[in-house]
Each structure stands twice: as structure tokens, then as C-alpha cells.
Short mmCIF file of C-alpha atoms in Angstrom, two decimals:
data_model
loop_
_atom_site.label_atom_id
_atom_site.label_comp_id
_atom_site.label_asym_id
_atom_site.label_seq_id
_atom_site.Cartn_x
_atom_site.Cartn_y
_atom_site.Cartn_z
CA UNK A 285 -12.91 -34.91 -34.31
CA UNK A 286 -11.54 -37.07 -37.19
CA UNK A 287 -12.98 -34.62 -39.81
CA UNK A 288 -11.64 -31.86 -38.17
CA UNK A 289 -8.24 -32.93 -38.05
CA UNK A 290 -8.29 -34.96 -41.29
CA UNK A 291 -5.35 -33.33 -42.37
CA UNK A 292 -3.03 -34.67 -39.74
CA UNK A 293 -4.13 -38.32 -41.19
CA UNK A 294 -3.52 -37.21 -44.64
CA UNK A 295 -0.19 -36.02 -43.63
CA UNK A 296 0.79 -39.27 -42.52
CA UNK A 297 -0.48 -41.24 -45.15
CA UNK A 298 1.56 -39.19 -47.82
CA UNK A 299 4.54 -39.91 -45.65
CA UNK A 300 4.16 -43.55 -46.10
CA UNK A 301 5.82 -45.69 -49.02
CA UNK A 302 4.17 -46.41 -52.33
CA UNK A 303 3.55 -49.73 -51.44
CA UNK A 304 1.72 -48.83 -48.06
CA UNK A 305 -0.08 -46.15 -49.77
CA UNK A 306 -1.63 -48.50 -52.50
CA UNK A 307 -2.56 -51.17 -49.94
CA UNK A 308 -4.35 -48.52 -47.83
CA UNK A 309 -5.98 -46.62 -50.62
CA UNK A 310 -7.28 -49.76 -52.33
CA UNK A 311 -8.89 -51.19 -48.86
CA UNK A 312 -10.07 -47.88 -47.46
CA UNK A 313 -12.04 -47.49 -50.80
CA UNK A 314 -13.71 -50.73 -51.00
CA UNK A 315 -14.49 -50.85 -47.46
CA UNK A 316 -16.29 -47.30 -47.61
CA UNK A 317 -18.32 -48.38 -50.44
CA UNK A 318 -19.43 -51.88 -48.83
CA UNK A 319 -20.20 -50.19 -45.47
CA UNK A 320 -22.25 -47.69 -47.23
CA UNK A 321 -24.34 -50.54 -48.91
CA UNK A 322 -25.19 -51.51 -45.51
CA UNK A 323 -26.52 -48.25 -44.26
CA UNK A 324 -29.89 -48.94 -45.90
CA UNK A 325 -29.91 -52.72 -46.32
CA UNK A 326 -30.59 -55.44 -43.24
CA UNK A 327 -28.37 -58.43 -42.83
CA UNK A 328 -31.20 -60.86 -44.39
CA UNK A 329 -29.40 -63.67 -45.41
CA UNK A 330 -25.87 -65.55 -44.16
CA UNK A 331 -24.77 -64.32 -47.49
CA UNK A 332 -25.49 -60.93 -46.65
CA UNK A 333 -23.92 -61.45 -42.94
CA UNK A 334 -20.60 -62.74 -44.62
CA UNK A 335 -20.85 -59.81 -47.12
CA UNK A 336 -21.40 -57.20 -44.20
CA UNK A 337 -18.32 -58.89 -42.21
CA UNK A 338 -15.94 -58.84 -45.15
CA UNK A 339 -16.48 -54.93 -45.68
CA UNK A 340 -16.03 -54.07 -41.95
CA UNK A 341 -13.27 -56.83 -41.13
CA UNK A 342 -12.61 -59.21 -44.10
CA UNK A 343 -10.97 -56.10 -45.84
CA UNK A 344 -8.87 -55.31 -42.78
CA UNK A 345 -7.33 -58.78 -43.20
CA UNK A 346 -6.92 -58.02 -46.90
CA UNK A 347 -5.19 -54.60 -46.17
CA UNK A 348 -2.91 -56.02 -43.21
CA UNK A 349 -1.53 -58.84 -45.63
CA UNK A 350 -0.48 -56.31 -48.31
CA UNK A 351 1.04 -54.08 -45.59
CA UNK A 352 2.92 -57.39 -44.62
CA UNK A 353 3.84 -58.14 -48.01
CA UNK A 354 4.77 -54.31 -48.59
CA UNK A 355 7.20 -54.62 -45.58
CA UNK A 356 8.79 -57.47 -46.99
CA UNK A 357 8.54 -59.49 -44.06
CA UNK A 358 5.70 -61.84 -45.27
CA UNK A 359 4.39 -63.51 -48.46
CA UNK A 360 1.24 -62.04 -49.81
CA UNK A 361 -1.65 -64.53 -48.36
CA UNK A 362 -4.42 -65.66 -50.37
CA UNK A 363 -7.34 -63.38 -49.98
CA UNK A 364 -9.65 -66.35 -48.93
CA UNK A 365 -7.42 -66.81 -46.00
CA UNK A 366 -7.13 -63.20 -45.26
CA UNK A 367 -10.82 -62.77 -45.35
CA UNK A 368 -11.21 -65.60 -42.66
CA UNK A 369 -8.92 -64.04 -40.49
CA UNK A 370 -11.30 -61.11 -40.22
CA UNK A 371 -14.65 -62.66 -40.60
CA UNK A 372 -13.69 -64.79 -37.33
CA UNK A 373 -13.07 -62.07 -35.36
CA UNK A 374 -16.25 -59.99 -36.42
CA UNK A 375 -18.77 -62.82 -36.20
CA UNK A 376 -17.31 -63.68 -32.70
CA UNK A 377 -17.61 -59.94 -31.42
CA UNK A 378 -21.17 -59.69 -33.14
CA UNK A 379 -22.10 -63.03 -31.12
CA UNK A 380 -20.70 -61.70 -27.73
CA UNK A 381 -22.29 -58.17 -28.24
CA UNK A 382 -25.88 -59.18 -28.68
CA UNK A 383 -27.20 -57.42 -25.83
CA UNK A 384 -25.34 -54.46 -26.23
CA UNK A 385 -26.13 -53.83 -29.89
CA UNK A 386 -29.97 -54.66 -29.33
CA UNK A 387 -30.31 -52.29 -26.68
CA UNK A 388 -28.50 -49.42 -28.50
CA UNK A 389 -30.44 -46.09 -28.22
CA UNK A 390 -31.85 -44.76 -30.42
CA UNK A 391 -32.06 -47.53 -32.28
CA UNK A 392 -31.00 -51.34 -32.23
CA UNK A 393 -28.03 -52.38 -34.28
CA UNK A 394 -29.02 -55.73 -35.81
CA UNK A 395 -26.07 -57.92 -37.18
CA UNK A 396 -27.43 -61.48 -36.55
CA UNK A 397 -28.92 -62.43 -39.87
CA UNK A 398 -32.53 -63.03 -40.30
CA UNK A 399 -31.92 -66.32 -41.95
CA UNK A 400 -30.64 -67.83 -38.57
CA UNK A 401 -32.69 -65.71 -35.94
CA UNK A 402 -36.03 -66.17 -37.65
CA UNK A 403 -35.84 -69.92 -37.18
CA UNK A 404 -36.10 -69.42 -33.39
CA UNK A 405 -38.21 -66.44 -32.74
CA UNK A 406 -40.46 -63.73 -34.37
CA UNK A 407 -38.43 -60.54 -33.47
CA UNK A 408 -34.46 -60.43 -32.85
CA UNK A 409 -35.10 -58.71 -29.49
CA UNK A 410 -37.20 -61.64 -28.34
CA UNK A 411 -33.90 -63.40 -27.22
CA UNK A 412 -33.36 -61.07 -24.29
CA UNK A 413 -36.50 -62.07 -22.53
CA UNK A 414 -35.95 -64.68 -19.92
CA UNK A 415 -39.21 -66.79 -21.27
CA UNK A 416 -37.35 -67.32 -24.63
CA UNK A 417 -34.21 -68.54 -23.15
CA UNK A 418 -34.24 -72.01 -24.64
CA UNK A 419 -34.86 -70.71 -28.13
CA UNK A 420 -32.16 -68.09 -27.47
CA UNK A 421 -29.46 -70.34 -26.73
CA UNK A 422 -30.22 -72.26 -29.87
CA UNK A 423 -29.94 -69.23 -31.98
CA UNK A 424 -26.49 -68.57 -29.92
CA UNK A 425 -25.15 -72.05 -30.87
CA UNK A 426 -26.26 -71.93 -34.48
CA UNK A 427 -24.10 -68.50 -34.77
CA UNK A 428 -21.03 -69.83 -33.04
CA UNK A 429 -21.42 -73.14 -35.09
CA UNK A 430 -21.52 -70.36 -38.25
CA UNK A 431 -18.50 -68.71 -37.01
CA UNK A 432 -16.29 -71.86 -36.54
CA UNK A 433 -16.46 -72.70 -40.36
CA UNK A 434 -13.42 -69.80 -40.46
CA UNK A 435 -11.48 -71.58 -37.76
CA UNK A 436 -9.13 -73.78 -40.02
CA UNK A 437 -8.35 -71.40 -42.68
CA UNK A 438 -7.38 -68.92 -39.64
CA UNK A 439 -4.95 -71.63 -38.60
CA UNK A 440 -3.81 -72.02 -42.51
CA UNK A 441 -3.07 -68.02 -42.67
CA UNK A 442 -1.10 -68.10 -39.29
CA UNK A 443 0.99 -71.02 -39.97
CA UNK A 444 2.54 -69.36 -42.98
CA UNK A 445 3.76 -66.27 -40.80
CA UNK A 446 7.77 -66.08 -40.37
CA UNK A 447 7.68 -62.54 -38.47
CA UNK A 448 7.52 -63.09 -34.75
CA UNK A 449 5.81 -59.64 -34.25
CA UNK A 450 3.41 -59.89 -36.78
CA UNK A 451 2.66 -63.56 -35.66
CA UNK A 452 1.69 -62.38 -32.35
CA UNK A 453 -0.18 -59.64 -33.51
CA UNK A 454 -2.27 -61.80 -35.59
CA UNK A 455 -2.37 -64.94 -33.53
CA UNK A 456 -3.67 -63.41 -29.93
CA UNK A 457 -6.78 -61.92 -31.43
CA UNK A 458 -7.81 -65.23 -33.09
CA UNK A 459 -6.97 -67.24 -29.94
CA UNK A 460 -9.20 -64.75 -27.84
CA UNK A 461 -11.88 -65.12 -30.50
CA UNK A 462 -11.93 -69.07 -30.49
CA UNK A 463 -11.84 -68.90 -26.59
CA UNK A 464 -14.76 -66.12 -26.75
CA UNK A 465 -16.78 -68.53 -28.79
CA UNK A 466 -16.36 -71.45 -26.27
CA UNK A 467 -17.41 -69.01 -23.56
CA UNK A 468 -20.46 -68.06 -25.41
CA UNK A 469 -21.67 -71.31 -26.71
CA UNK A 470 -24.52 -72.69 -24.85
CA UNK A 471 -24.42 -69.84 -22.56
CA UNK A 472 -27.59 -67.98 -21.71
CA UNK A 473 -25.60 -65.06 -20.22
CA UNK A 474 -25.03 -63.79 -23.57
CA UNK A 475 -28.62 -62.45 -23.55
CA UNK A 476 -28.26 -61.20 -20.04
CA UNK A 477 -25.02 -59.06 -19.80
CA UNK A 478 -21.47 -58.76 -20.50
CA UNK A 479 -19.70 -62.15 -21.42
CA UNK A 480 -15.87 -61.66 -21.46
CA UNK A 481 -12.96 -63.91 -20.71
CA UNK A 482 -11.33 -63.67 -17.47
CA UNK A 483 -8.68 -60.96 -17.24
CA UNK A 484 -6.04 -63.52 -16.02
CA UNK A 485 -6.64 -65.98 -18.70
CA UNK A 486 -6.33 -62.92 -20.95
CA UNK A 487 -3.24 -62.06 -19.82
CA UNK A 488 -2.07 -65.59 -19.94
CA UNK A 489 -2.86 -65.91 -23.59
CA UNK A 490 -0.74 -62.89 -24.38
CA UNK A 491 1.96 -63.75 -22.48
CA UNK A 492 2.38 -67.45 -24.07
CA UNK A 493 1.36 -67.06 -27.74
CA UNK A 494 4.58 -66.93 -29.49
CA UNK A 495 4.49 -70.02 -31.91
CA UNK A 496 1.91 -72.19 -33.85
CA UNK A 497 2.31 -74.81 -30.92
CA UNK A 498 0.78 -72.26 -28.54
CA UNK A 499 -1.72 -71.50 -31.20
CA UNK A 500 -2.77 -74.98 -32.05
CA UNK A 501 -2.86 -76.04 -28.38
CA UNK A 502 -5.16 -73.02 -27.78
CA UNK A 503 -7.38 -73.95 -30.85
CA UNK A 504 -7.52 -77.62 -29.76
CA UNK A 505 -8.44 -77.01 -25.93
CA UNK A 506 -10.95 -74.32 -26.72
CA UNK A 507 -12.60 -76.88 -29.42
CA UNK A 508 -12.51 -79.34 -26.50
CA UNK A 509 -14.54 -76.94 -24.49
CA UNK A 510 -17.09 -76.37 -26.60
CA UNK A 511 -17.42 -79.93 -27.82
CA UNK A 512 -18.04 -80.50 -23.91
CA UNK A 513 -20.96 -78.23 -24.52
CA UNK A 514 -22.76 -79.70 -27.05
CA UNK A 515 -26.15 -80.70 -26.19
CA UNK A 516 -27.38 -83.41 -28.20
CA UNK A 517 -31.08 -82.01 -28.35
CA UNK A 518 -29.84 -78.75 -29.73
CA UNK A 519 -30.81 -78.54 -33.74
CA UNK A 520 -27.35 -77.99 -34.80
CA UNK A 521 -25.65 -80.42 -32.53
CA UNK A 522 -24.29 -82.73 -35.34
CA UNK A 523 -23.05 -79.90 -37.42
CA UNK A 524 -21.39 -78.27 -34.21
CA UNK A 525 -19.64 -81.65 -33.68
CA UNK A 526 -18.45 -82.11 -37.33
CA UNK A 527 -16.76 -78.37 -37.26
CA UNK A 528 -15.17 -78.91 -33.68
CA UNK A 529 -13.91 -82.41 -34.97
CA UNK A 530 -12.57 -80.87 -37.90
CA UNK A 531 -10.55 -78.23 -36.07
CA UNK A 532 -9.28 -80.78 -33.49
CA UNK A 533 -8.15 -82.89 -36.35
CA UNK A 534 -6.43 -79.96 -37.97
CA UNK A 535 -4.50 -79.43 -34.63
CA UNK A 536 -3.67 -82.71 -33.78
CA UNK A 537 -2.46 -83.58 -37.53
CA UNK A 538 0.27 -80.43 -37.08
CA UNK A 539 1.82 -82.64 -34.25
CA UNK A 540 2.53 -79.54 -32.11
CA UNK A 541 -0.65 -79.65 -29.61
CA UNK A 542 0.48 -79.82 -25.85
CA UNK A 543 -1.44 -79.94 -22.74
CA UNK A 544 -2.09 -76.48 -21.30
CA UNK A 545 -5.20 -76.24 -19.30
CA UNK A 546 -7.54 -73.32 -19.91
CA UNK A 547 -10.09 -72.67 -17.60
CA UNK A 548 -12.81 -70.02 -18.93
CA UNK A 549 -15.26 -69.93 -15.90
CA UNK A 550 -12.89 -69.40 -12.91
CA UNK A 551 -9.47 -69.84 -12.11
CA UNK A 552 -8.30 -73.52 -11.08
CA UNK A 553 -6.59 -71.98 -7.84
CA UNK A 554 -8.81 -71.87 -5.10
CA UNK A 555 -8.63 -68.11 -3.54
CA UNK A 556 -8.21 -69.52 0.02
CA UNK A 557 -5.33 -71.81 -1.06
CA UNK A 558 -3.55 -68.51 -2.71
CA UNK A 559 -4.16 -66.77 0.79
CA UNK A 560 -2.33 -69.41 2.45
CA UNK A 561 0.60 -69.24 0.15
CA UNK A 562 0.67 -65.60 0.70
CA UNK A 563 0.64 -65.93 4.29
CA UNK A 564 3.33 -68.58 4.50
CA UNK A 565 5.39 -66.41 2.27
CA UNK A 566 4.98 -63.28 4.39
CA UNK A 567 5.75 -65.64 7.72
CA UNK A 568 8.91 -66.75 5.71
CA UNK A 569 10.12 -63.31 5.13
CA UNK A 570 9.60 -62.30 8.54
CA UNK A 571 11.49 -65.11 9.94
CA UNK A 572 14.69 -64.32 7.40
CA UNK A 573 14.70 -60.78 7.84
#
């Protein structure tokens, strides 16, 4: 469908200003060449993993930073920071989507790097079997720990944004990413089905994310949730703890962290309590009217 109607894409592109065209043209060319490279190349090493994520997401960060700059609303961000914004989102999605990717028909999609998963299993698909749950979770924790290395550069990128709409556009997905990491960490359900943040929590993040205070608070609290789930017997426990500590310290040193209380697993409000409140409101309206 895209190829059949590509003339519409071309027409829209040619209507853009020169600054926008240059940014889109450069990133599209580099992304296409990079993705073509991985058609026949497996993700073997962590460097391969970073390179793949750079082509499919880091370059999106590059492109967006250049579009913001071309619009005159933002300063041009460092490429390393733009890259980290994309890598953190992409790695989180790859971690969360393990089961969907491994069950892909007609052929599994394998984005977890062999350098990591081969420490825990002979084949990547082994993790979906219940008898391998312990090793699967250890590998999962290794993957989350790897993703967390990008969190501080994401905070640095967002702290420099000036336009409120661009800030929300960038910040909401990053908070969703750190929240998803907290949900996935040490969670065997990643290998059993779909793991997603609650809709209510997602709506709350969208509604409440307006400033760096909100971002620092979310990153601090979700990092604290990861910390609470660290098992000392996990092979990567010490490294995970160091990365969580570093994120929390960055948030605290901003002086902007506030108490908020994010609940990943379930709402803090009991369903029965909500029903009682609704019943009382109904009775009150009945009396008044």
C-alpha cells in the first residue's frame, strides 16, 4: 500500500522546508542502509544489538533532534543523547515483546543478543518453556540492566528541551519505558504472555507529565521499584544495583523529585471501596433531586 501510494509521501515531503527535507533525507538514507545490513546479519554481540537499535531507533532520535532544531524551537542536541533516547525505547520494546517475536510465523524474530542469552540457554526459544524459568528470568534481568545504561543520557536530553509540546512528546514515551522496565524486571510473565502497564497508570502518566519534576519523579520511583525486586542471587544483581543507584542519584541531585506513588501491578484503590463511594454519591444525588 505504501509503495502504491508513495506519490503522496513524495508530494508531502517536497512541500516541507529545506531544513526539514535535509534532516529526513539523511536519516532515511542511513536507516535504510543500516536495516538492510541486518537482513542477513544476526544480532550476535551486544555491539551488534546497539548497532541494530541505532539503525531502527537511534536514528529516529537523530532525525527528531534535527527537526526540532530546524523548527527553531530547540538547540541541536548531541548525537549521543539523541541516540540514547531511541535505544532506551527500542531495547524496552525488544525485552517486552520476547514471546511475540519468538512465536512469529513463519520464522522467529530474534533481537536479543546471543552474547547475553547464550549465558543462560542453548537456544533463545528455550526461555518460553516453564522448566527454564529460572534461567529465563536471569537473562531477562541482564537485558533490563543493559537497557538502563541509557536512562541518564535520556534525562540529560529531556532536561534541555524548552518547548512544552516537544517536551511532552519526548518525555511520556521515556517514562513509559522506565515503567515497562520496572514491570518486566524479574517477571517470568514476560515469557508467558503480554506484559503491559495498566491503562489507568498509562493515562495518569500522560496526564501528569508536564515538567522535569514529573520526569525525575517517575524515573526515581520506577528505579526504586526495580531496586525492590533485585534478588541478591541474580548473576547481575550488583551491576543492576549500581545502575539503579546512579539513576536515582541523578534524579535526587536535580532537587526536583516529589512523592507520587506509581503502582504497576494493581490500583491502590480497592474495587469494593470504589463501589461504596459510587453508591454513596448515587444516594446523595437521589436525596438532593
